[in-house]
Amino acid sequence: MNVRYRVDLSQSEHDELTALLSGGRHAARKLKRAQILLAADAGTGDDQIAATLGVSGSTIYRTKRRFVEANLEGALNEEPRPGAERKLSGNEEALLVATACSKPPPGRARWTLELLAGELIKLTEHEDLSRETVRRRLAENHLKPWRKDMWCVPKIDGEYVARMEDVLDLYAEAPDPKRPVVCFDESPTQLIGEVRQPIPAKPGQLERYDCEYRRNGTVNLFVFLDAHRSWRRVKVTDRRANQDFAHCMRDLVDLHYPDAPMIRVVLDNLSTHSAGALYDAFPAPEARRVLKRLEFHHTPKHASWLNMVEIEIGVLRGQCLDRRIDDKERLIAETDAWQHQRNADQAKINWMFTTQKAREKLRRAYPVNES
């Protein structure tokens, strides 16, 4: 190929190309073009450049031509490519998005790409439309109509804010042995047994277990967590009725915090989490004795994430319960070993969300009295 274009880099252009090649993440094609320009500026012939850089003569020719006819930026970057005309107009794309956000046809649980393509053919003058066209346009609008998330929509009113700030202020207090803050919750757990014995792991082979299992019923885990010191307690019971909750509260008063005049308990809004549960389980004098040393602080409805023990239950499931445990006695032994080790390690929940942060992040949700 005859050389028609000569590359003469200015000092600033030379420095820019050198900096481009010296570091950072860039497209491989852009780096090749920078090397071509530097080599051409140094007087290296096209054949030698092609052999050294592993590029074709046409690539060298186009790069030099763009530099001479345009500028350094034009030589380094891709030329605009016309591409195929978009099949859907702006109005048709808007119609596609609206259709994908609407209810699916009768008898179908959700929209699919094929259903959307067929529906758009009915609503427009297109004779055919591929699922790939539909997928790309939906992707541009961050839509996946075949997927959905389940979540609880809390009603953020004065009651919600009051309970939230009450709990957050408890977490922010300095530790007080006379008035400890204990987070409490329960979690049902299945007892799963093996039908066939697993094959232990060995070098070059993972442990293998059978996909079939035996369900041996369920138990309940009551979990206590001190918000200000490294202490947690897991109690395994057969149920989670009023009587079970009442016995947990009596254990908290008499066994775990016998010297604390008042224990502040953070818990959710389950129907059993009430003072009445103690009167259902104990004679009135005993229920009153226990309740005089307890102060319940309920999280807002649909806001169990505010209960610090929810995080601890997640840790318990990940570190200890993520396996098949077939009977209650073994579960008690395993959870006891887990809690003793975690307490010995001085593990704590690093709670970062405060009342001030709540007011900043949820300021639009806070009720405002227009007066």
PDB file of N, CA, C and O in Angstrom, residues 11 33 42 92 111 207 231 264 286:
ATOM      1  N   GLN A  11       4.521  17.624  20.554  1.00  0.00           N
ATOM      2  CA  GLN A  11       5.016  17.119  21.833  1.00  0.00           C
ATOM      3  C   GLN A  11       3.867  16.751  22.766  1.00  0.00           C
ATOM      4  O   GLN A  11       3.917  15.729  23.470  1.00  0.00           O
ATOM      5  N   ARG A  33      -3.928   1.510  18.175  1.00  0.00           N
ATOM      6  CA  ARG A  33      -3.841   2.719  17.349  1.00  0.00           C
ATOM      7  C   ARG A  33      -2.805   3.689  17.909  1.00  0.00           C
ATOM      8  O   ARG A  33      -2.086   4.348  17.152  1.00  0.00           O
ATOM      9  N   ALA A  42       7.899   7.871  14.672  1.00  0.00           N
ATOM     10  CA  ALA A  42       9.324   7.585  14.798  1.00  0.00           C
ATOM     11  C   ALA A  42       9.957   7.210  13.464  1.00  0.00           C
ATOM     12  O   ALA A  42      11.162   6.940  13.409  1.00  0.00           O
ATOM     13  N   GLU A  92     -43.655   3.432  19.822  1.00  0.00           N
ATOM     14  CA  GLU A  92     -43.842   1.982  19.935  1.00  0.00           C
ATOM     15  C   GLU A  92     -43.083   1.421  21.134  1.00  0.00           C
ATOM     16  O   GLU A  92     -43.561   0.498  21.807  1.00  0.00           O
ATOM     17  N   TRP A 111     -46.059 -11.747  31.815  1.00  0.00           N
ATOM     18  CA  TRP A 111     -45.684 -11.512  30.424  1.00  0.00           C
ATOM     19  C   TRP A 111     -44.387 -12.249  30.103  1.00  0.00           C
ATOM     20  O   TRP A 111     -43.480 -12.287  30.921  1.00  0.00           O
ATOM     21  N   GLU A 207     -17.286 -33.876  49.742  1.00  0.00           N
ATOM     22  CA  GLU A 207     -18.245 -34.674  50.497  1.00  0.00           C
ATOM     23  C   GLU A 207     -19.527 -34.804  49.683  1.00  0.00           C
ATOM     24  O   GLU A 207     -19.984 -33.845  49.053  1.00  0.00           O
ATOM     25  N   TRP A 231     -22.963 -11.081  74.415  1.00  0.00           N
ATOM     26  CA  TRP A 231     -23.704 -12.178  75.040  1.00  0.00           C
ATOM     27  C   TRP A 231     -24.922 -12.501  74.211  1.00  0.00           C
ATOM     28  O   TRP A 231     -25.646 -11.610  73.777  1.00  0.00           O
ATOM     29  N   ARG A 264     -34.678  -4.053  79.633  1.00  0.00           N
ATOM     30  CA  ARG A 264     -35.446  -3.506  78.506  1.00  0.00           C
ATOM     31  C   ARG A 264     -35.339  -4.481  77.333  1.00  0.00           C
ATOM     32  O   ARG A 264     -34.239  -4.757  76.854  1.00  0.00           O
ATOM     33  N   GLU A 286     -46.863 -14.277  90.434  1.00  0.00           N
ATOM     34  CA  GLU A 286     -45.610 -14.607  89.741  1.00  0.00           C
ATOM     35  C   GLU A 286     -45.467 -13.804  88.455  1.00  0.00           C
ATOM     36  O   GLU A 286     -44.386 -13.296  88.152  1.00  0.00           O
TER      37      GLU A 286
END
